[in-house]
């Protein structure tokens, strides 16, 4: 599944990134890379961006970014 | 995890030369430091402070410099900068607080500033302040800094918080893995400050042997591209010390590096590096 499908308080493990180049680099600098656990923390009033907890810090990702991140929430193995 | 980090494999040989310093000699890199807006008159060594946001960088800065500090902006930017100083063993040290960043790889003005300072300001020592409770996240920046300079001391801060959370860090092992000194600290209580000062002094005097951890294994196809591009860069900008690092940034599509190549500012910096080798 994609990260944008993760609902508030749900957790999952990152399995892959669609992004390339600078965008991929950015995500990895924020700590989003395969094997890392990620938790959906909450969505801003307009529904975008969404806050995620990754490696002990909260980061904000836009929906289009989250859509490019593959995650496994344990239910779809 | 480390395998997945697109880490370049080459750095300036200059970065490895321990910086000699004494009360009477001038700074080895005064021209570039001035260009980067730093007042270096009368100081013997420059210490840069890098780190993720909120790791206690300002707290460490204050612990090192006390009241001897000055706040301004980085030249041509609204990015704020604190600089200060301290004296130790008869040498005057200048301390520069770099912007807090997760990365050096040009995602923002803050990162440009931090990277340019490390690449071209060539500080005598770079202290990377890391959060002991979020080590995995913080090591990303440490590894990136180690690509640019080996003269690094890791300040493992917030150790009191780590202890409170039952987190133990094997400091010796970490230091061995990174190839640079690691100083456990709780800067808010002043814990570890004398030890950090000691490591900074040892690094400045060239007493410390470093073996900075670097990712060497580039895929052959990438390595070839880096070699080719680095060759072209060196031909275009004679004396450029970080040609392979720059080449890798270009291959990654790094906008800031592209700009520096296009507008020729990379050439100015290379010329100053050449002047330095010759002098
Ligand atoms: N418990 C604890 N808190 C610290 C320590 N060092 C800094 N802090 C606190 O962490 C917060 C961020 O510190 P600051 O120096 O502003 O971090 P910076 O963003 O990296 O410059 C402040 O509330 C500090 O008081 C420490 O060693 N232990
Ligand atoms: Mg600060």
CSV table of C-alpha atoms and ligand atoms in Angstrom, one decimal:
chain,number,residue,atom,x,y,z
A,1,UNK,CA,0.0,0.0,0.0
A,2,UNK,CA,1.0,3.7,-0.3
A,3,UNK,CA,1.7,5.9,2.7
A,4,UNK,CA,-1.2,8.3,1.9
A,5,UNK,CA,-3.6,5.4,2.7
A,6,UNK,CA,-2.3,5.1,6.2
A,7,UNK,CA,-4.9,6.5,8.7
A,8,UNK,CA,-4.2,8.5,11.8
A,9,UNK,CA,-2.3,6.6,14.5
A,10,UNK,CA,-1.7,3.7,12.2
A,11,UNK,CA,1.9,2.5,11.8
A,12,UNK,CA,3.7,0.8,8.9
A,13,UNK,CA,7.2,0.0,7.6
A,14,UNK,CA,8.6,1.8,4.5
A,15,UNK,CA,9.3,-0.7,1.8
A,16,UNK,CA,10.2,1.5,-1.1
A,17,UNK,CA,10.4,5.0,-2.6
A,18,UNK,CA,9.1,5.9,-6.1
A,19,UNK,CA,10.8,9.3,-6.1
A,20,UNK,CA,14.1,10.0,-7.9
A,21,UNK,CA,16.9,12.5,-7.7
A,22,UNK,CA,16.6,15.5,-5.4
A,23,UNK,CA,13.1,14.4,-4.1
A,24,UNK,CA,14.4,11.0,-3.2
A,25,UNK,CA,17.4,12.5,-1.5
A,26,UNK,CA,15.1,14.8,0.5
A,27,UNK,CA,12.9,12.0,1.7
A,28,UNK,CA,15.9,10.0,2.8
A,29,UNK,CA,17.4,13.0,4.6
A,30,UNK,CA,14.1,13.3,6.5
A,31,UNK,CA,14.6,9.6,7.5
A,32,UNK,CA,12.1,8.1,5.1
A,33,UNK,CA,13.9,5.0,3.7
A,34,UNK,CA,13.2,1.3,3.4
A,35,UNK,CA,13.0,-0.5,6.7
A,36,UNK,CA,12.1,2.5,8.7
A,37,UNK,CA,8.9,2.5,10.8
A,38,UNK,CA,6.5,5.4,10.1
A,39,UNK,CA,3.4,6.5,12.1
A,40,UNK,CA,0.6,8.8,10.7
A,41,UNK,CA,0.2,11.5,13.4
A,42,UNK,CA,-2.4,13.8,12.0
A,43,UNK,CA,-3.6,15.8,9.1
A,44,UNK,CA,-3.8,19.6,8.8
A,45,UNK,CA,-7.3,21.1,8.6
A,46,UNK,CA,-7.3,21.1,4.8
A,47,UNK,CA,-6.2,17.4,4.7
A,48,UNK,CA,-2.8,18.2,3.3
A,49,UNK,CA,0.0,18.0,4.4
A,50,UNK,CA,0.0,15.1,6.9
A,51,UNK,CA,2.4,14.8,9.9
A,52,UNK,CA,4.3,11.5,10.3
A,53,UNK,CA,6.5,10.3,13.1
A,54,UNK,CA,9.8,8.9,11.7
A,55,UNK,CA,12.9,8.1,13.7
A,56,UNK,CA,11.8,10.1,16.7
A,57,UNK,CA,10.8,13.3,14.8
A,58,UNK,CA,7.6,14.5,13.3
A,59,UNK,CA,7.8,15.5,9.6
A,60,UNK,CA,5.2,16.9,7.3
A,61,UNK,CA,4.6,15.3,3.9
A,62,UNK,CA,2.3,16.4,1.1
A,63,UNK,CA,-0.2,13.9,-0.2
A,64,UNK,CA,1.6,13.7,-3.5
A,65,UNK,CA,4.9,12.8,-1.7
A,66,UNK,CA,3.1,10.2,0.5
A,67,UNK,CA,1.6,8.6,-2.6
A,68,UNK,CA,5.1,7.8,-3.8
A,69,UNK,CA,6.1,6.0,-0.7
A,70,UNK,CA,5.4,2.2,-0.5
A,71,UNK,CA,4.6,0.9,3.0
A,72,UNK,CA,3.6,-2.3,4.6
A,73,UNK,CA,1.2,-2.0,7.5
A,74,UNK,CA,1.3,-5.8,8.3
A,75,UNK,CA,-2.2,-6.4,7.0
A,76,UNK,CA,-1.3,-6.9,3.4
A,77,UNK,CA,1.5,-9.3,3.5
B,1,UNK,CA,20.8,1.2,5.9
B,2,UNK,CA,24.2,2.8,5.2
B,3,UNK,CA,24.3,1.0,1.8
B,4,UNK,CA,21.3,2.9,0.7
B,5,UNK,CA,22.8,6.3,1.4
B,6,UNK,CA,24.1,7.9,-1.8
B,7,UNK,CA,27.4,8.9,-0.3
B,8,UNK,CA,30.2,10.1,-2.5
B,9,UNK,CA,33.6,8.6,-2.2
B,10,UNK,CA,36.1,11.3,-2.7
B,11,UNK,CA,37.0,14.3,-0.7
B,12,UNK,CA,39.7,16.9,-0.8
B,13,UNK,CA,43.1,15.7,0.2
B,14,UNK,CA,43.4,19.1,1.8
B,15,UNK,CA,40.7,18.3,4.2
B,16,UNK,CA,42.9,15.6,5.7
B,17,UNK,CA,45.8,17.8,6.5
B,18,UNK,CA,45.8,18.5,10.2
B,19,UNK,CA,45.7,22.2,10.7
B,20,UNK,CA,48.7,23.4,12.5
B,21,UNK,CA,48.1,26.3,14.8
B,22,UNK,CA,49.9,28.5,17.3
B,23,UNK,CA,49.6,31.8,18.9
B,24,UNK,CA,51.5,33.7,16.2
B,25,UNK,CA,50.5,32.0,12.9
B,26,UNK,CA,47.7,33.2,10.7
B,27,UNK,CA,44.8,31.1,9.7
B,28,UNK,CA,45.4,28.7,6.8
B,29,UNK,CA,42.2,29.7,5.0
B,30,UNK,CA,41.7,33.4,5.9
B,31,UNK,CA,40.7,34.5,2.3
B,32,UNK,CA,37.8,32.1,1.9
B,33,UNK,CA,36.7,32.6,5.5
B,34,UNK,CA,36.5,36.3,4.8
B,35,UNK,CA,34.6,35.7,1.7
B,36,UNK,CA,32.1,33.6,3.8
B,37,UNK,CA,31.7,36.7,6.0
B,38,UNK,CA,33.8,35.6,9.0
B,39,UNK,CA,36.0,38.0,10.9
B,40,UNK,CA,39.0,35.9,11.7
B,41,UNK,CA,41.6,38.5,12.6
B,42,UNK,CA,43.5,37.5,15.7
B,43,UNK,CA,42.2,34.0,15.9
B,44,UNK,CA,44.3,30.8,15.5
B,45,UNK,CA,41.7,28.2,14.6
B,46,UNK,CA,38.1,28.0,13.4
B,47,UNK,CA,35.6,25.6,14.9
B,48,UNK,CA,32.3,25.0,13.1
B,49,UNK,CA,29.2,23.7,14.9
B,50,UNK,CA,26.9,21.6,12.8
B,51,UNK,CA,23.9,19.4,13.7
B,52,UNK,CA,20.2,18.6,13.2
B,53,UNK,CA,17.8,21.2,14.5
B,54,UNK,CA,17.1,20.9,18.3
B,55,UNK,CA,20.0,18.8,19.2
B,56,UNK,CA,21.3,21.5,21.7
B,57,UNK,CA,23.7,23.1,19.2
B,58,UNK,CA,23.1,26.6,20.6
B,59,UNK,CA,23.5,25.2,24.2
B,60,UNK,CA,26.9,23.7,23.2
B,61,UNK,CA,27.8,27.0,21.5
B,62,UNK,CA,27.0,29.0,24.7
B,63,UNK,CA,28.9,26.5,26.8
B,64,UNK,CA,31.9,26.9,24.6
B,65,UNK,CA,31.8,30.7,24.1
B,66,UNK,CA,30.1,32.1,27.2
B,67,UNK,CA,29.3,35.7,26.7
B,68,UNK,CA,31.9,36.2,23.9
B,69,UNK,CA,29.5,36.0,21.0
B,70,UNK,CA,28.1,38.0,18.2
B,71,UNK,CA,24.9,37.4,16.2
B,72,UNK,CA,24.4,38.4,12.6
B,73,UNK,CA,23.5,37.0,9.2
B,74,UNK,CA,25.3,34.8,6.7
B,75,UNK,CA,26.4,37.1,3.8
B,76,UNK,CA,23.6,37.7,1.2
B,77,UNK,CA,21.1,35.7,3.2
B,78,UNK,CA,18.6,36.1,6.0
B,79,UNK,CA,20.0,32.9,7.6
B,80,UNK,CA,21.1,34.0,11.1
B,81,UNK,CA,24.5,33.2,12.4
B,82,UNK,CA,26.1,33.2,15.8
B,83,UNK,CA,29.9,33.5,16.1
B,84,UNK,CA,31.9,33.5,19.3
B,85,UNK,CA,35.2,32.6,20.7
B,86,UNK,CA,37.2,31.0,23.5
B,87,UNK,CA,40.8,30.7,24.5
B,88,UNK,CA,42.5,27.5,25.3
B,89,UNK,CA,46.1,26.6,25.9
B,90,UNK,CA,47.3,29.9,24.5
B,91,UNK,CA,45.3,29.7,21.3
B,92,UNK,CA,42.3,31.8,20.3
B,93,UNK,CA,39.4,29.8,18.8
B,94,UNK,CA,36.6,31.2,16.7
B,95,UNK,CA,33.4,29.2,16.9
B,96,UNK,CA,30.7,29.5,14.2
B,97,UNK,CA,27.2,28.1,14.7
B,98,UNK,CA,26.0,26.7,11.4
B,99,UNK,CA,22.3,26.5,10.6
B,100,UNK,CA,20.6,23.4,12.0
B,101,UNK,CA,20.0,20.9,9.1
B,102,UNK,CA,19.2,17.3,8.5
B,103,UNK,CA,21.4,17.3,5.4
B,104,UNK,CA,24.1,19.2,3.6
B,105,UNK,CA,22.7,18.4,0.2
B,106,UNK,CA,21.1,21.6,-0.8
B,107,UNK,CA,17.5,21.4,-0.1
B,108,UNK,CA,17.3,24.8,1.4
B,109,UNK,CA,19.3,28.0,1.9
B,110,UNK,CA,20.3,26.7,5.4
B,111,UNK,CA,21.8,23.6,3.9
B,112,UNK,CA,23.6,25.6,1.2
B,113,UNK,CA,25.1,27.8,3.9
B,114,UNK,CA,26.3,24.9,6.1
B,115,UNK,CA,27.7,22.9,3.1
B,116,UNK,CA,29.5,25.9,1.6
B,117,UNK,CA,31.1,26.7,4.9
B,118,UNK,CA,32.4,23.2,5.4
B,119,UNK,CA,33.5,22.8,1.8
B,120,UNK,CA,35.1,26.2,1.3
B,121,UNK,CA,35.6,27.7,4.8
B,122,UNK,CA,37.5,24.5,5.6
B,123,UNK,CA,37.3,24.9,9.4
B,124,UNK,CA,40.0,23.4,11.5
B,125,UNK,CA,37.5,21.4,13.5
B,126,UNK,CA,33.8,20.6,12.8
B,127,UNK,CA,31.8,19.6,15.9
B,128,UNK,CA,28.7,17.7,14.9
B,129,UNK,CA,26.2,17.9,17.7
B,130,UNK,CA,23.9,14.9,17.8
B,131,UNK,CA,20.9,13.9,19.8
B,132,UNK,CA,21.7,10.7,21.7
B,133,UNK,CA,18.0,9.8,21.9
B,134,UNK,CA,17.7,10.0,18.1
B,135,UNK,CA,21.0,8.7,17.0
B,136,UNK,CA,19.9,6.8,13.9
B,137,UNK,CA,18.4,10.0,12.4
B,138,UNK,CA,21.3,12.1,13.4
B,139,UNK,CA,24.0,9.9,11.9
B,140,UNK,CA,22.8,10.8,8.4
B,141,UNK,CA,24.3,14.3,8.8
B,142,UNK,CA,27.4,12.9,10.5
B,143,UNK,CA,28.1,10.7,7.6
B,144,UNK,CA,27.6,13.5,5.1
B,145,UNK,CA,29.9,15.8,7.1
B,146,UNK,CA,32.5,13.0,7.1
B,147,UNK,CA,32.4,13.1,3.3
B,148,UNK,CA,33.5,16.7,3.3
B,149,UNK,CA,36.0,16.8,6.2
B,150,UNK,CA,37.6,14.2,8.4
B,151,UNK,CA,38.4,16.7,11.1
B,152,UNK,CA,35.3,16.0,13.0
B,153,UNK,CA,34.4,15.7,16.7
B,154,UNK,CA,30.9,14.2,17.4
B,155,UNK,CA,29.3,15.8,20.5
B,156,UNK,CA,26.9,13.1,21.7
B,157,UNK,CA,24.5,15.5,23.4
B,158,UNK,CA,21.3,15.0,25.5
B,159,UNK,CA,22.9,12.0,27.3
B,160,UNK,CA,20.8,12.8,30.4
B,161,UNK,CA,17.7,12.4,28.3
B,162,UNK,CA,19.0,9.1,26.8
B,163,UNK,CA,19.7,7.8,30.3
B,164,UNK,CA,16.2,8.8,31.4
B,165,UNK,CA,14.8,6.8,28.5
B,166,UNK,CA,17.0,3.8,29.3
B,167,UNK,CA,19.1,4.3,26.1
B,168,UNK,CA,22.7,3.2,26.4
B,169,UNK,CA,25.2,4.2,23.8
B,170,UNK,CA,28.5,2.3,23.3
B,171,UNK,CA,30.6,5.5,22.8
B,172,UNK,CA,33.8,3.7,22.1
B,173,UNK,CA,32.3,1.5,19.5
B,174,UNK,CA,30.5,4.4,17.9
B,175,UNK,CA,33.8,6.3,17.8
B,176,UNK,CA,35.6,3.4,16.2
B,177,UNK,CA,32.9,2.9,13.6
B,178,UNK,CA,32.9,6.6,12.6
B,179,UNK,CA,36.6,6.9,12.9
B,180,UNK,CA,36.5,10.2,14.8
B,181,UNK,CA,36.2,11.1,18.5
B,182,UNK,CA,32.8,11.0,20.2
B,183,UNK,CA,32.2,13.0,23.4
B,184,UNK,CA,29.2,12.1,25.5
B,185,UNK,CA,27.6,15.3,26.8
B,186,UNK,CA,24.7,16.9,28.7
B,187,UNK,CA,25.4,20.4,27.6
B,188,UNK,CA,22.6,22.0,29.5
B,189,UNK,CA,24.2,20.9,32.8
B,190,UNK,CA,27.7,21.5,31.5
B,191,UNK,CA,28.5,17.8,31.4
B,192,UNK,CA,31.2,16.9,28.9
B,193,UNK,CA,32.2,20.4,28.1
B,194,UNK,CA,35.8,20.2,29.3
B,195,UNK,CA,36.1,16.9,27.4
B,196,UNK,CA,34.8,18.5,24.2
B,197,UNK,CA,37.3,21.4,24.6
B,198,UNK,CA,40.1,18.8,25.0
B,199,UNK,CA,39.1,16.9,21.8
B,200,UNK,CA,38.8,20.2,19.9
B,201,UNK,CA,42.3,21.2,21.0
B,202,UNK,CA,43.8,17.8,20.1
B,203,UNK,CA,42.2,17.9,16.7
B,204,UNK,CA,43.5,21.4,16.0
B,205,UNK,CA,47.0,20.5,17.0
B,206,UNK,CA,47.0,17.5,14.7
B,207,UNK,CA,47.3,15.1,17.6
B,208,UNK,CA,44.2,13.2,16.8
B,209,UNK,CA,44.3,10.5,14.1
B,210,UNK,CA,41.1,10.2,12.3
B,211,UNK,CA,39.8,7.5,9.9
B,212,UNK,CA,36.5,9.0,8.8
B,213,UNK,CA,34.0,6.4,7.7
B,214,UNK,CA,33.2,6.8,4.1
B,215,UNK,CA,31.1,4.8,1.7
B,216,UNK,CA,33.6,3.7,-1.0
B,217,UNK,CA,31.6,1.3,-3.1
B,218,UNK,CA,30.0,3.2,-5.9
B,219,UNK,CA,28.3,1.1,-8.6
B,220,UNK,CA,30.8,0.8,-11.5
B,221,UNK,CA,28.6,2.7,-13.9
B,222,UNK,CA,28.3,5.5,-11.3
B,223,UNK,CA,32.0,5.5,-10.6
B,224,UNK,CA,32.8,5.8,-14.3
B,225,UNK,CA,30.4,8.7,-14.6
B,226,UNK,CA,31.9,10.4,-11.6
B,227,UNK,CA,35.5,10.0,-12.9
B,228,UNK,CA,34.5,11.4,-16.3
B,229,UNK,CA,32.7,14.4,-14.9
B,230,UNK,CA,35.3,15.1,-12.2
B,231,UNK,CA,37.9,15.1,-15.0
B,232,UNK,CA,35.9,17.7,-16.9
B,233,UNK,CA,35.4,19.8,-13.7
B,234,UNK,CA,39.1,19.8,-12.9
B,235,UNK,CA,39.9,20.9,-16.5
B,236,UNK,CA,37.4,23.7,-16.3
B,237,UNK,CA,38.2,24.7,-12.7
B,238,UNK,CA,41.9,24.0,-12.1
B,239,UNK,CA,42.7,23.5,-8.5
B,240,UNK,CA,39.2,22.4,-7.5
B,241,UNK,CA,39.9,20.2,-4.5
B,242,UNK,CA,36.5,18.5,-4.2
B,243,UNK,CA,36.0,17.6,-7.9
B,244,UNK,CA,34.6,14.1,-7.3
B,245,UNK,CA,32.3,15.3,-4.5
B,246,UNK,CA,31.1,18.1,-6.8
B,247,UNK,CA,30.7,15.6,-9.7
B,248,UNK,CA,28.5,13.3,-7.6
B,249,UNK,CA,26.3,16.3,-6.6
B,250,UNK,CA,25.8,17.2,-10.3
B,251,UNK,CA,24.9,13.6,-11.1
B,252,UNK,CA,22.3,13.7,-8.3
B,253,UNK,CA,20.8,16.8,-9.9
B,254,UNK,CA,21.7,19.0,-7.0
B,255,UNK,CA,20.5,22.5,-8.0
B,256,UNK,CA,22.9,24.5,-5.8
B,257,UNK,CA,25.9,22.7,-7.2
B,258,UNK,CA,24.6,23.2,-10.7
B,259,UNK,CA,24.3,26.9,-10.0
B,260,UNK,CA,27.8,27.2,-8.7
B,261,UNK,CA,29.2,25.5,-11.9
B,262,UNK,CA,27.0,27.7,-14.2
B,263,UNK,CA,27.7,31.1,-12.6
B,264,UNK,CA,31.4,30.3,-12.2
B,265,UNK,CA,31.4,30.8,-8.4
B,266,UNK,CA,32.9,27.3,-8.2
B,267,UNK,CA,35.8,28.7,-10.2
B,268,UNK,CA,36.5,31.5,-7.8
B,269,UNK,CA,36.6,29.1,-4.9
B,270,UNK,CA,38.9,26.8,-6.8
B,271,UNK,CA,41.3,29.6,-7.6
B,272,UNK,CA,41.5,30.5,-3.9
B,273,UNK,CA,42.2,26.9,-3.1
B,274,UNK,CA,45.0,26.9,-5.6
B,275,UNK,CA,46.5,30.0,-4.1
B,276,UNK,CA,46.4,28.2,-0.8
B,277,UNK,CA,48.3,25.2,-2.0
B,278,UNK,CA,50.9,27.4,-3.6
B,279,UNK,CA,51.4,29.5,-0.5
C,1,LIG,N1,18.0,17.6,28.9
C,1,LIG,C1,18.8,18.3,28.1
C,1,LIG,N2,18.3,19.3,27.4
C,1,LIG,C2,19.2,20.0,26.6
C,1,LIG,C3,20.5,19.7,26.5
C,1,LIG,N3,21.1,20.5,25.6
C,1,LIG,C4,20.1,21.3,25.2
C,1,LIG,N4,19.0,21.0,25.7
C,1,LIG,C5,17.7,21.6,25.5
C,1,LIG,O1,17.2,21.3,24.2
C,1,LIG,C6,16.5,22.4,23.7
C,1,LIG,C7,17.1,22.8,22.3
C,1,LIG,O2,18.4,23.3,22.6
C,1,LIG,P1,19.1,24.3,21.6
C,1,LIG,O3,20.5,24.5,22.1
C,1,LIG,O4,18.3,25.5,21.3
C,1,LIG,O5,19.1,23.4,20.3
C,1,LIG,P2,19.5,23.8,18.8
C,1,LIG,O6,18.2,24.0,18.0
C,1,LIG,O7,20.3,22.6,18.3
C,1,LIG,O8,20.3,25.1,18.8
C,1,LIG,C8,16.5,23.5,24.7
C,1,LIG,O9,15.3,23.5,25.4
C,1,LIG,C9,17.7,23.1,25.5
C,1,LIG,O10,17.6,23.6,26.9
C,1,LIG,C10,21.0,18.6,27.3
C,1,LIG,O11,22.2,18.2,27.3
C,1,LIG,N5,20.1,17.9,28.1
C,2,LIG,MG1,20.1,26.9,17.7
